[in-house]
Short mmCIF file of C-alpha atoms in Angstrom, two decimals:
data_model
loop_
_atom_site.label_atom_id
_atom_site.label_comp_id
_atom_site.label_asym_id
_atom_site.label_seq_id
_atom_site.Cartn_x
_atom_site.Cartn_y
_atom_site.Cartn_z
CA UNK I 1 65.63 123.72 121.67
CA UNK I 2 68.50 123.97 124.09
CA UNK I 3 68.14 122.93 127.68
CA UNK I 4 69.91 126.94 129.34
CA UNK I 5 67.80 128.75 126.80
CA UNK I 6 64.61 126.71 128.44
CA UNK I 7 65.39 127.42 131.53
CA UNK I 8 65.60 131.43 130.86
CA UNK I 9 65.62 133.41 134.10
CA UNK I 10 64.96 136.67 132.43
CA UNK I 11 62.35 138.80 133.61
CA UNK I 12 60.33 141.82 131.87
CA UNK I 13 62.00 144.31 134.48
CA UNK I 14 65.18 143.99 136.24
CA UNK I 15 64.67 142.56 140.05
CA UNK I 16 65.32 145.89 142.33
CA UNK I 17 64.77 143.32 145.43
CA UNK I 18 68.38 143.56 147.79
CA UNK I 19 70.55 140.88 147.13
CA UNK I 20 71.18 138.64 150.46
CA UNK I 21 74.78 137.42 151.31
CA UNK I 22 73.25 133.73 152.15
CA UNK I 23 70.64 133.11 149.71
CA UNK I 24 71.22 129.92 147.81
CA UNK I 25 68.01 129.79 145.82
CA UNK I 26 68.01 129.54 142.05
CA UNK I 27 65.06 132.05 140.34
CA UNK I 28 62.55 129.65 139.26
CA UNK I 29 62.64 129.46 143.81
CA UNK I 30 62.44 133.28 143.97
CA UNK I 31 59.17 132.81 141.60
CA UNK I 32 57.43 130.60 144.22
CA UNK I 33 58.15 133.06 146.62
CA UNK I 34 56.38 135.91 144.88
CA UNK I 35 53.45 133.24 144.37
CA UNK I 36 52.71 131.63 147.56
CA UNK I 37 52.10 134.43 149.41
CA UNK I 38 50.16 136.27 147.07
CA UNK I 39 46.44 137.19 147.41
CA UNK I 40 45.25 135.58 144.14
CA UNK I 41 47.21 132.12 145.25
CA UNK I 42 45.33 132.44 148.78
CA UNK I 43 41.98 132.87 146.55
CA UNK I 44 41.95 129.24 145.93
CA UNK I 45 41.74 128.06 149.23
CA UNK I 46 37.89 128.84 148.33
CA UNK I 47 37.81 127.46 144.82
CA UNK I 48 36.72 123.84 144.96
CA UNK I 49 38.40 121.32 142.64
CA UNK I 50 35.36 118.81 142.52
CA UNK I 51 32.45 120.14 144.75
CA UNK I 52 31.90 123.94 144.65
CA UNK I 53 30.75 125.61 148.19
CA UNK I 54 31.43 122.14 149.93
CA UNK I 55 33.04 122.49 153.29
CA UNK I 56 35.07 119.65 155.05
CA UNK I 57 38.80 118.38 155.51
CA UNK I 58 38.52 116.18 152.98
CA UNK I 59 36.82 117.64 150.00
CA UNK I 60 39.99 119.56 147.86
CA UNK I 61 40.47 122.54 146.77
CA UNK I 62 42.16 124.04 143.92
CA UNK I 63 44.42 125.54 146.53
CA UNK I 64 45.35 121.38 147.94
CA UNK I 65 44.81 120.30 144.28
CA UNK I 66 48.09 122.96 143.17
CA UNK I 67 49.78 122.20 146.38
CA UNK I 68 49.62 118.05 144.98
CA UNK I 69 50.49 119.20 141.72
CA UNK I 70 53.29 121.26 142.85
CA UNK I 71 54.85 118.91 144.55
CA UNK I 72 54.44 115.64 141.82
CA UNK I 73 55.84 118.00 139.27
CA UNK I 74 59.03 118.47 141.68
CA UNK I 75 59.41 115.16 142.01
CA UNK I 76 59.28 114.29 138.55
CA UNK I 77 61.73 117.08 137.85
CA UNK I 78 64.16 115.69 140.05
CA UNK I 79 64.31 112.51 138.11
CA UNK I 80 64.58 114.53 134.75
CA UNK I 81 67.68 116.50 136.17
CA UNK I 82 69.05 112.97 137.08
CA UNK I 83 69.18 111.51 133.93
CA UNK I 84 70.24 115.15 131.92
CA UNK I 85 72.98 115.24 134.82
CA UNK I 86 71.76 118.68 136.22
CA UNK I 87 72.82 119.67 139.57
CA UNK I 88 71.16 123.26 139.59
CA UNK I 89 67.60 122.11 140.45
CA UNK I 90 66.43 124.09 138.10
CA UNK I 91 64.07 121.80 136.27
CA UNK I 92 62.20 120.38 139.69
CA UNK I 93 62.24 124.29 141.05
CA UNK I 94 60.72 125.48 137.64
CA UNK I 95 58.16 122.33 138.04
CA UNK I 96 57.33 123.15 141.77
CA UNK I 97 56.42 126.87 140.83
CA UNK I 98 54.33 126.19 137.83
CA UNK I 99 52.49 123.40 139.94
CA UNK I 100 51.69 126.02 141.98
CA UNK I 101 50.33 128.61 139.55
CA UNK I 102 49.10 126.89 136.68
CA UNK I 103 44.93 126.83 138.09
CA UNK I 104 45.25 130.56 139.28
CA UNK I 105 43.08 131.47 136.60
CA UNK I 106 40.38 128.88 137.15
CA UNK I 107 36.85 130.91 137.71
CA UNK I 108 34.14 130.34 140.22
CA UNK I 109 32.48 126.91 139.53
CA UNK I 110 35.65 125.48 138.05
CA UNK I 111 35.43 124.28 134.53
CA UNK I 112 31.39 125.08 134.47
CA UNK I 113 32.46 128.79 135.05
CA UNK I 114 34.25 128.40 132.07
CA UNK I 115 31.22 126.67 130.17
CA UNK I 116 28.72 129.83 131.48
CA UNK I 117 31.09 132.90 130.27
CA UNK I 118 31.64 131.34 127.52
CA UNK I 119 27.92 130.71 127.13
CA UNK I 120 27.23 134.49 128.04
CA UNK I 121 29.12 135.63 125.24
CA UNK I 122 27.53 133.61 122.47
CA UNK I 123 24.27 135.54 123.20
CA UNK I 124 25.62 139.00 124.12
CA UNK I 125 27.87 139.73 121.30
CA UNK I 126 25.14 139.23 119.21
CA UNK I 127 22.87 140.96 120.72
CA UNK I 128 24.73 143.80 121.44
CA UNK I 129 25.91 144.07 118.38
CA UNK I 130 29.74 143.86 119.03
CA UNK I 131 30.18 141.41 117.00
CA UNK I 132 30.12 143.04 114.40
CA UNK I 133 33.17 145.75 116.01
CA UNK I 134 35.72 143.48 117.20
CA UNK I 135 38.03 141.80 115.77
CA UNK I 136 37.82 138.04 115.36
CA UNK I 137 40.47 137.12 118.24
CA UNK I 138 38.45 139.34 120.42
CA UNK I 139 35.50 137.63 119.77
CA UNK I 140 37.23 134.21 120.00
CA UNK I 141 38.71 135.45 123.34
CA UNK I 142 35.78 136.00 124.70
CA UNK I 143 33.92 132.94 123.47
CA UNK I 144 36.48 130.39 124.12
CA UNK I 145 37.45 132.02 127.62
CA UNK I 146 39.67 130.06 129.04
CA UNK I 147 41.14 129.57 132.99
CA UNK I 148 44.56 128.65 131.78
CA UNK I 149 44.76 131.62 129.59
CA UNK I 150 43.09 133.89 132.69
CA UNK I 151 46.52 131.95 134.36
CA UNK I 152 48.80 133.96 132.37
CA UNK I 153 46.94 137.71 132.18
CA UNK I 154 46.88 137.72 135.95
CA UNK I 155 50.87 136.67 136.13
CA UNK I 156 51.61 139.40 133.72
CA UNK I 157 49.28 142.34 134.17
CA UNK I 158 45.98 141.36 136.81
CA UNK I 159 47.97 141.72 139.94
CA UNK I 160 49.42 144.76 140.97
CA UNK I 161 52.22 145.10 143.04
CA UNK I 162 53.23 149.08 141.74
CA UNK I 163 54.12 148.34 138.38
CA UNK I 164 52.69 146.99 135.45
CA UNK I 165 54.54 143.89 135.41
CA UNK I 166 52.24 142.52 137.78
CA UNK I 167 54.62 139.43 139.63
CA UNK I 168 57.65 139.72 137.35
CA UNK I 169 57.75 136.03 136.71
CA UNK I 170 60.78 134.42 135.07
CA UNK I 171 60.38 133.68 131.09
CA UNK I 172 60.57 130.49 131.53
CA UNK I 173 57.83 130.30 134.32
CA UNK I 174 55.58 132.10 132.29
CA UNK I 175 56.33 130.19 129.12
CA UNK I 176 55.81 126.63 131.17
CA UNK I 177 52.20 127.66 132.17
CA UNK I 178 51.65 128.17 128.55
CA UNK I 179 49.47 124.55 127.63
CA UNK I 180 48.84 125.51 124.11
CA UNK I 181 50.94 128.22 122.94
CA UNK I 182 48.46 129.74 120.05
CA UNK I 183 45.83 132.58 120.08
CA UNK I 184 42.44 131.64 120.44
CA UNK I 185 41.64 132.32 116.13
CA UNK I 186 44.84 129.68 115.49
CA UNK I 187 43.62 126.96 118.28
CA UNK I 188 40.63 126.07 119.41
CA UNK I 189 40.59 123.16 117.27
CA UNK I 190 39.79 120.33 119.32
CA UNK I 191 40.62 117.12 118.65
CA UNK I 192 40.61 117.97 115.11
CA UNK I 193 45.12 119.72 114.95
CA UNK I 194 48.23 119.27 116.41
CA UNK I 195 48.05 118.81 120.43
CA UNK I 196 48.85 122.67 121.07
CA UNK I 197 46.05 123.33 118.52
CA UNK I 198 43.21 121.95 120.72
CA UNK I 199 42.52 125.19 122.91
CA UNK I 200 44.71 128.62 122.57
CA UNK I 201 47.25 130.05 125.38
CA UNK I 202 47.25 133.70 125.37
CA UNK I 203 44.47 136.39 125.23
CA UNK I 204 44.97 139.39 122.06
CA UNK I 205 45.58 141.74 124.81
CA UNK I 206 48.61 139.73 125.98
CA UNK I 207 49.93 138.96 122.48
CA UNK I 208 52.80 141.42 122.73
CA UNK I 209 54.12 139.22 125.87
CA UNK I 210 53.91 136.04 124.39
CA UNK I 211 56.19 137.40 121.39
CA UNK I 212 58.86 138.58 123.57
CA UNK I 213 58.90 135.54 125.80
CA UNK I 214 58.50 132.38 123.15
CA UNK I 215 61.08 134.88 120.93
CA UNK I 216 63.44 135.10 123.58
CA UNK I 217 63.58 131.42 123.94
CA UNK I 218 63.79 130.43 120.29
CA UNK I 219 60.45 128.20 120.74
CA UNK I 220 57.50 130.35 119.19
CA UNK I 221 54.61 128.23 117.88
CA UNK I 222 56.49 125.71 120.47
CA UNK I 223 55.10 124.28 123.64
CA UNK I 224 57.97 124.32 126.64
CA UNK I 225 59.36 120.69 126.92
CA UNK I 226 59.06 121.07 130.79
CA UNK I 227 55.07 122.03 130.12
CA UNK I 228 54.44 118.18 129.14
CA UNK I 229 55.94 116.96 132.33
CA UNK I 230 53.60 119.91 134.50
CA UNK I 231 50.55 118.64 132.24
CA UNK I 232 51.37 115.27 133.16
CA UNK I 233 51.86 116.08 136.91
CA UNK I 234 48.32 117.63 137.02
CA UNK I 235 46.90 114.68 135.15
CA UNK I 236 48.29 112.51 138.16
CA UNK I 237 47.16 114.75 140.79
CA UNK I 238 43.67 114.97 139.47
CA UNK I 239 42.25 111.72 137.58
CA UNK I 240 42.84 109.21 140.87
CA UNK I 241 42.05 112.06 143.92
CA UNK I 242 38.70 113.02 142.20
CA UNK I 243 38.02 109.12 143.07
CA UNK I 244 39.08 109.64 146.47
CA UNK I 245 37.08 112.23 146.93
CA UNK I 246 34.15 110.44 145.26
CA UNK I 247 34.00 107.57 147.33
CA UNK I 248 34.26 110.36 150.72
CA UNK I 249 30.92 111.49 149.56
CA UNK I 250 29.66 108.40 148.73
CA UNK I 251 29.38 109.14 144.98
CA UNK I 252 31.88 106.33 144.18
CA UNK I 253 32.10 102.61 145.66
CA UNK I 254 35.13 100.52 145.52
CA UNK I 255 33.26 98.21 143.82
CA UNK I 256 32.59 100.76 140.68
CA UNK I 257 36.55 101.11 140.33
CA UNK I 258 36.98 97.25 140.47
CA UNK I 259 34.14 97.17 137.77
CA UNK I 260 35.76 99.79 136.04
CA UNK I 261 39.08 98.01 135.80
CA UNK I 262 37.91 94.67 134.47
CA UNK I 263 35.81 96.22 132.23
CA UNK I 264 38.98 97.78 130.56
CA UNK I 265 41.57 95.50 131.39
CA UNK I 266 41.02 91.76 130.36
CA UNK I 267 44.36 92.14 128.18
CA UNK I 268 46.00 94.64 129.94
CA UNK I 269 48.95 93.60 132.56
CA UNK I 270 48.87 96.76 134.08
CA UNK I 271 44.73 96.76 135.05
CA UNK I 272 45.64 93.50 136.37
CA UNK I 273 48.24 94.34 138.15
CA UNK I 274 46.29 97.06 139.94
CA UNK I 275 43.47 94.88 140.52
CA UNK I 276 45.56 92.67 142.35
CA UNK I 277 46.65 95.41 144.59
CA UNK I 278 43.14 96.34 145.51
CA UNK I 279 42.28 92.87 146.92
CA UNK I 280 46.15 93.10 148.47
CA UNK I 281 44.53 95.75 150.53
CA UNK I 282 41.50 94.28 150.80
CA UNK I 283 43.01 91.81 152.88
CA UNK I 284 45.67 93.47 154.66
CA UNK I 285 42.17 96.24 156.04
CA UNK I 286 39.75 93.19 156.54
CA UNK I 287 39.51 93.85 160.49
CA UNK I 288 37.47 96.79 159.89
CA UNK I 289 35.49 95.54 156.55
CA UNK I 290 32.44 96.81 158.25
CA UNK I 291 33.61 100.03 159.02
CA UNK I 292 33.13 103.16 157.07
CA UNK I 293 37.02 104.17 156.69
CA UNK I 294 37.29 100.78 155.44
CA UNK I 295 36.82 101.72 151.56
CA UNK I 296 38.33 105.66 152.15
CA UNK I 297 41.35 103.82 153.76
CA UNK I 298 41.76 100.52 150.76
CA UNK I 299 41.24 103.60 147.95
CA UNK I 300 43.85 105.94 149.57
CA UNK I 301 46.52 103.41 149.45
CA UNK I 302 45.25 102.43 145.53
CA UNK I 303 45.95 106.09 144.56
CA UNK I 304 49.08 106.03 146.05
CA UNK I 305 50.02 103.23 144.44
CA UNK I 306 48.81 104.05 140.53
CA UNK I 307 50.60 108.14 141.18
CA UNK I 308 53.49 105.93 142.03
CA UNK I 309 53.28 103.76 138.63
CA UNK I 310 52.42 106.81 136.47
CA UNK I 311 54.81 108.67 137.85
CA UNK I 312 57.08 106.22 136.38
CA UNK I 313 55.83 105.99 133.11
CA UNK I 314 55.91 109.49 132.72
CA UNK I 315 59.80 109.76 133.69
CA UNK I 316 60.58 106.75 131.15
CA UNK I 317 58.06 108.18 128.41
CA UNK I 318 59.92 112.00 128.77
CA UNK I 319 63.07 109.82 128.23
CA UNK I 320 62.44 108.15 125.42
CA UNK I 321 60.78 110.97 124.09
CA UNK I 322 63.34 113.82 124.28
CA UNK I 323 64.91 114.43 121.44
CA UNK I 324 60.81 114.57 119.23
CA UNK I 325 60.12 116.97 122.39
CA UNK I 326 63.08 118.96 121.89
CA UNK I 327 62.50 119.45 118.17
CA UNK I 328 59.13 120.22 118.93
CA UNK I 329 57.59 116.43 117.32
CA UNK I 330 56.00 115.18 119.49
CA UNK I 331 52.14 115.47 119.62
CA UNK I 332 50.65 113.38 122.49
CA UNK I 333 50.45 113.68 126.30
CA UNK I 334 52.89 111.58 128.22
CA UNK I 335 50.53 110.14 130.20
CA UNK I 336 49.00 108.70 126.66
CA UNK I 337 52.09 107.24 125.31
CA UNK I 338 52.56 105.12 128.55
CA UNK I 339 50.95 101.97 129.46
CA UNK I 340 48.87 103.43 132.04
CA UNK I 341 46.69 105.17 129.38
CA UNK I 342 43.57 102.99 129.67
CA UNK I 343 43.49 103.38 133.28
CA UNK I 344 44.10 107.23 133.33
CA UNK I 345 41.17 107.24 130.82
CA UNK I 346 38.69 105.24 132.98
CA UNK I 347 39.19 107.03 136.28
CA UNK I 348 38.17 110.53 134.63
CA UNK I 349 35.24 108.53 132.70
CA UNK I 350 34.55 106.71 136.07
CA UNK I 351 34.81 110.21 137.53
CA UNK I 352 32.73 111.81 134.82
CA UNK I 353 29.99 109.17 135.30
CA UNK I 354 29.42 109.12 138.63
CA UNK I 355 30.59 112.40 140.48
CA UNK I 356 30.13 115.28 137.85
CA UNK I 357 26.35 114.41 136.25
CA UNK I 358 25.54 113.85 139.85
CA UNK I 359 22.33 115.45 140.60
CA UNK I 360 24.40 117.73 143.37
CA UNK I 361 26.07 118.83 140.80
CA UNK I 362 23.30 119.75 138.21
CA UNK I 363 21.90 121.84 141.01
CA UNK I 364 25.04 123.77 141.50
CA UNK I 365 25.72 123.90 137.93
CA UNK I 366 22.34 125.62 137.71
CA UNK I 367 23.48 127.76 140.49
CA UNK I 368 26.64 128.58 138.87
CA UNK I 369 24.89 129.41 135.75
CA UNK I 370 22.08 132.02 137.83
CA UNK I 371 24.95 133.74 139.69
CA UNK I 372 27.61 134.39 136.86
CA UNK I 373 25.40 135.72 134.12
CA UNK I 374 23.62 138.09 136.66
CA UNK I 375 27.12 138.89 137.69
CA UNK I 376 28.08 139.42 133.82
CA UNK I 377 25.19 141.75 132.98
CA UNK I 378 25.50 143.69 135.76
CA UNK I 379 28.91 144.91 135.50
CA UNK I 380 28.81 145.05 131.16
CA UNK I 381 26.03 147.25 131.48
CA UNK I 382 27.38 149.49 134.39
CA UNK I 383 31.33 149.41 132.24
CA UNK I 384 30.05 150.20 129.51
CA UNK I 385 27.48 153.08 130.28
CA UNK I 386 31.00 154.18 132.06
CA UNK I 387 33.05 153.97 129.26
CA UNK I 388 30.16 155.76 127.02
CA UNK I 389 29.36 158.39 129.17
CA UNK I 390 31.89 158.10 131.92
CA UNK I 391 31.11 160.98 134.72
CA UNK I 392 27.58 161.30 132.99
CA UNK I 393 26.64 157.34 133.47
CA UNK I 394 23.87 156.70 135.93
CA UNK I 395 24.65 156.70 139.28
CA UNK I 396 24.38 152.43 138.98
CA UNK I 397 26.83 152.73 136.26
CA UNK I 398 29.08 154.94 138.88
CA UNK I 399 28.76 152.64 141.75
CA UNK I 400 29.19 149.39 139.39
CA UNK I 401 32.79 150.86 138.95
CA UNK I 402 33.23 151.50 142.71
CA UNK I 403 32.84 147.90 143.46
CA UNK I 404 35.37 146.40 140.80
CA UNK I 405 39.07 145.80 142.58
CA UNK I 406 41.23 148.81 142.41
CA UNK I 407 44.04 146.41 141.09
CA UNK I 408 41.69 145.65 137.81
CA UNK I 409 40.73 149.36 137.63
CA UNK I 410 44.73 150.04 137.14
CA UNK I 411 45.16 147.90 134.68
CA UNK I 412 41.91 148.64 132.74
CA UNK I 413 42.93 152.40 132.63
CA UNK I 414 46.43 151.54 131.50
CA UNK I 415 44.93 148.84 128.62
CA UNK I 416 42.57 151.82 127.58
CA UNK I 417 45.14 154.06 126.68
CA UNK I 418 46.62 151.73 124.07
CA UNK I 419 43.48 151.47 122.43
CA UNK I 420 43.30 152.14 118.54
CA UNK I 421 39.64 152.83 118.24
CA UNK I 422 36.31 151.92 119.69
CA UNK I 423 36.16 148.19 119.18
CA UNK I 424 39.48 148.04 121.10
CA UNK I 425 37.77 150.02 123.92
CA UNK I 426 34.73 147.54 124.32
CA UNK I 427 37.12 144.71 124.25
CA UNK I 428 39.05 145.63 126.66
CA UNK I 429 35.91 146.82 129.44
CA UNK I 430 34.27 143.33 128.83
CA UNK I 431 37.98 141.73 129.52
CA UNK I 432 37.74 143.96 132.68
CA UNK I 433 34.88 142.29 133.79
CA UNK I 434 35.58 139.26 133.20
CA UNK I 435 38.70 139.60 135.01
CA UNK I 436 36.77 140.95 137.97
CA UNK I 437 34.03 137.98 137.92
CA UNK I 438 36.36 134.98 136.84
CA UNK I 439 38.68 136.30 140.02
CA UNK I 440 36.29 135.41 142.38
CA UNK I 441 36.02 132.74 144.90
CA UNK I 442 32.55 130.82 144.67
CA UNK I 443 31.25 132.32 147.65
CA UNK I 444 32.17 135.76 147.53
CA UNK I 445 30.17 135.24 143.56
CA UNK I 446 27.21 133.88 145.44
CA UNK I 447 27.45 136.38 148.53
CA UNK I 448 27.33 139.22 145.69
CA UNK I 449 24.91 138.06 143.51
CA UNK I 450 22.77 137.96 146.62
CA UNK I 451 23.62 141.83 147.76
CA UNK I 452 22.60 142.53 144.35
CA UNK I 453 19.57 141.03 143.91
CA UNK I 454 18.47 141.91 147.54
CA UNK I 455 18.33 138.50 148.82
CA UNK I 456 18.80 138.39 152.69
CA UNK I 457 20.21 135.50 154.36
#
């Protein structure tokens, strides 16, 4: 893999955007542009990273939760382009977009959205009978539904802007966003195959894409190089602020990272390193011990410091790294071939432990679960009725239709067309719902489910 062919500005259609006498930005800028004033990046603003339908300044959202991401990434980037002596920006610029973008496919509830359609479709295929009509990728689609796959059907088809080419994202963007760059028959393998085997990266109905991108680029069955330094980015972003935001709502106590630490870090000069640091600013906070911003305050400075120390293994791990990356070798997450492996590992278990098996979140989990599968049969029963009977489906059927965005309807007309026979057509009406449901904010899915269902507030 060559560095200019990674860093492919090429786009599906030609830009037809005016070309400005002063505008010094490379396209991997242009990209963020499109992005960060687009509807479905302005949907996360309401799509909780920890605590779905929490309000408060300091509970994050995906949309805060990219904007972190975004901005590690960049500064990781700029480091790269340092030591591969790049002055374009390009690398930190491709980074700071794909920070952005890369949870824009994230549905309602987060990863236990995931967990419920996925659920759904164990039990409906069956007992519709549909799995015996699709193919085994559309089944596997469905079953293993994925956000980060959802990421790259809304970049290249979900949102429309005129044309089919949805945002008209750079290759390179596109291929960067792109965790595990297999279909969903060929992953899905867990811990069990090579790192891009453990989940898949692109639905069947997006297939064609993927060929003419990872093609284009000379790294097909390849992940992008620049996609372990993103993963990496969100790993930092996310494993030490879901403690911060544990110990806000009093899920977390400073005490249960201390007791974390020693627990995993008797021969580790790293955990004791860190653990130093904590009692560091311990003492330099002890005038307001007895306050309540007195932990918030000794825990904010303790994330800065460990995103400043993996931010630094990550930079010397890509570096020694490079040339296994390049060819494609190398099988591990930075983060895990640095020395601050055991501690990334017990914030998410600390995090695991004590924030998500919480008992506020069994109850929205339970929630989550009530409001998407009502949403789910709803809408599969009205689209398909639709697609059966179309102007002769009950008048439910008819106004089920009305309700779905007109940008989904577009695309769901134009995906029909290219259908080869009726197994196609179902496919493709269950991805429209799901692409209609997994779009939603968590709110407006409980605010519906509630019209629905005839609930008054």
């Amino acid at each position: 893999m060559k560095w200019n062919k990674l860093l492919c500005e090429k786009r599906f259609k030609q830009s037809s955007n005016e070309a400005y006498e002063f505008d010094e930005r490379n396209e991997f800028d242009k990209d963020y542009s499109r992005i960060i004033s687009s509807s479905s990046f302005r949907r996360l603003q309401d799509k909780t990273q920890v605590y779905p339908l929490k309000r408060g300044d300091f509970v994050r959202t995906r949309l805060t939760h990219s904007l972190e991401v975004s901005h590690i990434a960049s500064s990781i980037g700029k480091s790269i382009e340092k030591y591969l002596q790049r002055g374009d920006q390009k690398i930190s610029s491709l980074l700071s977009v794909t920070g952005l973008i890369h949870d824009l496919g994230n549905p309602p509830f987060g990863h236990s959205g995931e967990y419920i359609i996925q659920d759904f479709f164990k039990e409906y295929l069956k007992k519709s009978g549909y799995d015996n009509i699709l193919t085994n990728i559309q089944k596997e689609d469905l079953l293993c539904f994925d956000g980060n796959v959802q990421t790259f059907r809304i970049l290249r088809k979900l949102q429309y802007l005129g044309d089919k080419d949805s945002y008209n994202l750079t290759y390179a963007t596109l291929a960067t966003i792109m965790k595990y760059p297999t279909n969903s028959v060929e992953g899905n393998k867990k811990d069990k195959g090579k790192l891009i085997e453990r989940k898949f990266g692109y639905f069947d109905s997006e297939k064609s894409d993927y060929d003419k991108i990872f093609e284009e680029m000379g790294i097909k069955g390849k992940r992008h190089p620049i996609t372990f330094l993103l993963e990496a980015a969100d790993d930092i972003a996310y494993c030490v602020a879901d403690i911060e935001d544990g110990v806000q709502k009093k899920f977390i106590t400073l005490q249960d990272l201390k007791n974390m630490l020693k627990k995993i870090g008797r021969k580790s000069l790293e955990v004791q390193e860190l653990l130093e640091k904590i009692k560091e600013y311990e003492e330099k906070n002890k005038e307001i011990e007895n306050s309540s911003l007195f932990e918030k305050i000794v825990v904010q400075k303790i994330k800065i410091y460990i995103q400043g120390k993996m931010i630094q293994e990550v930079i010397k791990s890509f570096i020694k790294n490079e040339e296994f990356i390049l060819n494609g070798d190398f099988n591990k997450e930075l983060l895990d071939d640095g020395a601050y492996k055991e501690i990334k590992d017990g914030l998410k278990n600390l995090a695991k432990n004590k924030i998500f098996q919480s008992k506020e979140r069994v109850f929205t989990d339970i929630l989550a679960a009530k409001v998407l599968r009502k949403l789910l049969n709803i809408f599969i029963e009205g689209m398909i009725d639709w697609l059966n009977n179309e102007e002769e489906a009950s008048l439910t059927s008819r106004n089920i239709r009305v309700l779905i965005s007109e940008n989904y309807i577009i695309n769901y007309e134009s995906e029909l067309k290219e259908c080869k026979n009726k197994g196609d057509e179902i496919y493709t009406t269950l991805k429209l719902c799901v692409d209609f449901i997994s779009g939603m904010t968590d709110q407006f899915a409980v605010d519906l489910y509630k019209k629905l269902q005839g609930i008054s507030e």
